[in-house]
Short mmCIF file of N, CA and C in Angstrom, two decimals:
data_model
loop_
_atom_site.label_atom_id
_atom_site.label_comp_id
_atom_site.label_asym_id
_atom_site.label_seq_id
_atom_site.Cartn_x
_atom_site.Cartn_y
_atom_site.Cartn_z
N UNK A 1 -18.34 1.86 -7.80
CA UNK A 1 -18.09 2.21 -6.43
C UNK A 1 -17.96 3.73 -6.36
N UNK A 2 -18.37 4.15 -5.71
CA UNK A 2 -18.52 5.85 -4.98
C UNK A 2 -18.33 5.94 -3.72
N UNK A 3 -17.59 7.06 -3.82
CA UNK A 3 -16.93 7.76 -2.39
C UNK A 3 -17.03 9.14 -2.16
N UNK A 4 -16.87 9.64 -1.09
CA UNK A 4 -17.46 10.80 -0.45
C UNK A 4 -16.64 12.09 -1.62
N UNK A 5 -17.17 13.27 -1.98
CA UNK A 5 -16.59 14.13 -2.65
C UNK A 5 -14.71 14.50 -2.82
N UNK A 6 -14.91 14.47 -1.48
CA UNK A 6 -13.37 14.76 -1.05
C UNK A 6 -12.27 13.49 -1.56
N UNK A 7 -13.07 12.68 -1.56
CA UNK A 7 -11.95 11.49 -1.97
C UNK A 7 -12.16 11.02 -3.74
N UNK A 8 -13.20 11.21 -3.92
CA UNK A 8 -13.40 11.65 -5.27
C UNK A 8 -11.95 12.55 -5.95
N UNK A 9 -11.92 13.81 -5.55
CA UNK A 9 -11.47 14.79 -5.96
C UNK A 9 -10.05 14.26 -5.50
N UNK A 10 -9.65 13.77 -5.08
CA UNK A 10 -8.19 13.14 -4.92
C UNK A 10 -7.87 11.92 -5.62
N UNK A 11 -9.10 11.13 -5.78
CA UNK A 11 -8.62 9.86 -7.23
C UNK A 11 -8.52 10.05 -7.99
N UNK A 12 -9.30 11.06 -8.34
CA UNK A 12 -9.39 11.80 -9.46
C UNK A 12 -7.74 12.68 -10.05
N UNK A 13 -6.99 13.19 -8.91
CA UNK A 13 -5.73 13.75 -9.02
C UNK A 13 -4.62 13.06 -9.28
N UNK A 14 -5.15 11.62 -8.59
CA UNK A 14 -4.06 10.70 -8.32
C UNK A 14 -3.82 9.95 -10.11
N UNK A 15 -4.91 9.76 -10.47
CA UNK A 15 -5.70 8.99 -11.93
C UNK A 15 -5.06 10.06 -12.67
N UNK A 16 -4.97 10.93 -13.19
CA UNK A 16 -4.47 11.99 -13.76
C UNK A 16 -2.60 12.46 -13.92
N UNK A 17 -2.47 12.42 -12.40
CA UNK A 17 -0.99 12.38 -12.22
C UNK A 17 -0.30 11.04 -13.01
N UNK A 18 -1.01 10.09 -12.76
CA UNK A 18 -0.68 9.02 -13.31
C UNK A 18 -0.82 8.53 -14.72
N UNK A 19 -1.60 8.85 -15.03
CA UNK A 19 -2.21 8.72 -16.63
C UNK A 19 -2.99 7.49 -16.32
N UNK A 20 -3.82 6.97 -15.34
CA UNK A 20 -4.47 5.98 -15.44
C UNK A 20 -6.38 6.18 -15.39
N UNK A 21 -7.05 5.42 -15.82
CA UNK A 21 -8.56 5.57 -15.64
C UNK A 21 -8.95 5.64 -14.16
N UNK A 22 -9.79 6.14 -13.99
CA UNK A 22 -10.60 5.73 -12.62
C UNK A 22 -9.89 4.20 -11.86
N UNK A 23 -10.85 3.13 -12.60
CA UNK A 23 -10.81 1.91 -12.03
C UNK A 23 -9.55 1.55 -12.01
N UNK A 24 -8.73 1.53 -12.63
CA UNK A 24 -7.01 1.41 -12.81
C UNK A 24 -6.42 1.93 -11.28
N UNK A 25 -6.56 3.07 -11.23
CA UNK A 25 -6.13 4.14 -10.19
C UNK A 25 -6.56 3.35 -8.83
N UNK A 26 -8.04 3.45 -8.45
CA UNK A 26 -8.72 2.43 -7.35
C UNK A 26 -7.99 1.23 -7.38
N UNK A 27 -7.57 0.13 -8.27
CA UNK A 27 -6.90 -1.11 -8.52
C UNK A 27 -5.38 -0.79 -7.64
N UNK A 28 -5.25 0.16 -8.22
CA UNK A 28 -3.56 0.31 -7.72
C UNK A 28 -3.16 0.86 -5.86
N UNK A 29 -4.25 1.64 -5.78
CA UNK A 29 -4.09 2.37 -4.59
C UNK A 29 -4.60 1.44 -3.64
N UNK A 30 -5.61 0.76 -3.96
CA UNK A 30 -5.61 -0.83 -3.25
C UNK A 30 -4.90 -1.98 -2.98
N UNK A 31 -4.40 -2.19 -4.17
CA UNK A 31 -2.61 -3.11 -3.99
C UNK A 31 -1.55 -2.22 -3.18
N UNK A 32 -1.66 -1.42 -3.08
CA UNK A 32 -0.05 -0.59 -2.43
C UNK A 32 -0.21 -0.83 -1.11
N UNK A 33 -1.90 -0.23 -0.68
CA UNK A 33 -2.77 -0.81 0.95
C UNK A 33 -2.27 -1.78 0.82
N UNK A 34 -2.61 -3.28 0.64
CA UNK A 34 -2.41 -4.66 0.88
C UNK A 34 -1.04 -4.98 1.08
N UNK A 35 -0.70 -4.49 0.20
CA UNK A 35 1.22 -4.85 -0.09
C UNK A 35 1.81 -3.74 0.94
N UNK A 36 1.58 -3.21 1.66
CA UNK A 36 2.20 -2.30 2.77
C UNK A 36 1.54 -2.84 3.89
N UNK A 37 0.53 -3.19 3.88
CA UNK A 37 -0.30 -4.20 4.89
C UNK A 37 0.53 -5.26 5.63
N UNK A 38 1.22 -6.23 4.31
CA UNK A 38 1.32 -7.53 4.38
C UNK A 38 0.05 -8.54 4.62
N UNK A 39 -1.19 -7.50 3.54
CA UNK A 39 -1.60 -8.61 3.07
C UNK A 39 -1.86 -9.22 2.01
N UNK A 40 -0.69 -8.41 1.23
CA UNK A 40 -0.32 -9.50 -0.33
C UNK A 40 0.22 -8.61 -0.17
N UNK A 41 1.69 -10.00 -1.12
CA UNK A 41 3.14 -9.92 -1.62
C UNK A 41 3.04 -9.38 -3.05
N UNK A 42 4.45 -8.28 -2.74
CA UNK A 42 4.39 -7.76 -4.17
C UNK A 42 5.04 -8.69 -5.61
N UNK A 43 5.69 -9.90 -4.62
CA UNK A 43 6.66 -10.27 -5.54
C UNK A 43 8.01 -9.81 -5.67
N UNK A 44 8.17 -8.67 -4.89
CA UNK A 44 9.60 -8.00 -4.95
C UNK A 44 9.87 -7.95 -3.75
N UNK A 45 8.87 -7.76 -2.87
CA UNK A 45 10.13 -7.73 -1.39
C UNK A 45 9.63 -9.39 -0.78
N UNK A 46 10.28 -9.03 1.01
CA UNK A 46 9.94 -10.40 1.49
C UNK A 46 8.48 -9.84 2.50
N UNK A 47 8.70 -10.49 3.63
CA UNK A 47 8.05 -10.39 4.67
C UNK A 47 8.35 -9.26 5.56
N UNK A 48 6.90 -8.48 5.60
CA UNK A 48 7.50 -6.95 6.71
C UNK A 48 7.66 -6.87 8.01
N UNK A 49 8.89 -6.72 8.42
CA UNK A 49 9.68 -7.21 9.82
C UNK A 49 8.44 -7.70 10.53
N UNK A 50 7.41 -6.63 11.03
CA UNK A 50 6.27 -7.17 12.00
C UNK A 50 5.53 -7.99 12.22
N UNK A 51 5.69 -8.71 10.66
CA UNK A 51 4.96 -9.72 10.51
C UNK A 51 5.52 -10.88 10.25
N UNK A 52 7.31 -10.65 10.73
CA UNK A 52 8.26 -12.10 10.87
C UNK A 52 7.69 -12.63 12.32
N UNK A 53 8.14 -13.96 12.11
CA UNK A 53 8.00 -15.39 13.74
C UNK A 53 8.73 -16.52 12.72
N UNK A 54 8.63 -16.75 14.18
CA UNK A 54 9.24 -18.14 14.27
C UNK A 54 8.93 -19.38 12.93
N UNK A 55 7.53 -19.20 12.67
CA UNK A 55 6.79 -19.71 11.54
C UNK A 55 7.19 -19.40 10.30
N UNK A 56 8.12 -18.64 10.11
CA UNK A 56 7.93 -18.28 8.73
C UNK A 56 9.62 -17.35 8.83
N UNK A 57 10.53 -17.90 9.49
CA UNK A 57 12.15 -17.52 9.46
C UNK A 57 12.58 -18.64 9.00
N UNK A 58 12.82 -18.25 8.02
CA UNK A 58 13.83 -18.90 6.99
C UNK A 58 15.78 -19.02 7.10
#
């Protein structure tokens, strides 16, 4: 997968800061999206207020 220069040059910072590969880095910065999303659970928190109802109050 390839992305525009500019975002290149920031995975690239992010992969580095981190000590992780490319694909590692993309893997992760994709789960954090989803899991701040609510659309996948990290396993550590619950449900993000906005996306509580009636359906799913425990």
């Amino acid at each position: 997968m390839s992305f525009t220069p500019e975002i290149e040059t920031a995975l690239a910072s992010y992969a580095q800061e981190h000590g992780l590969e490319r694909e590692e880095a993309v893997s992760r910065i994709v789960r954090e999206w989803l899991v701040q999303e609510g659309y996948m659970f990290s396993g550590e928190e619950g449900i993000p207020p906005q996306k509580l109802n009636a359906s799913n109050d425990d």
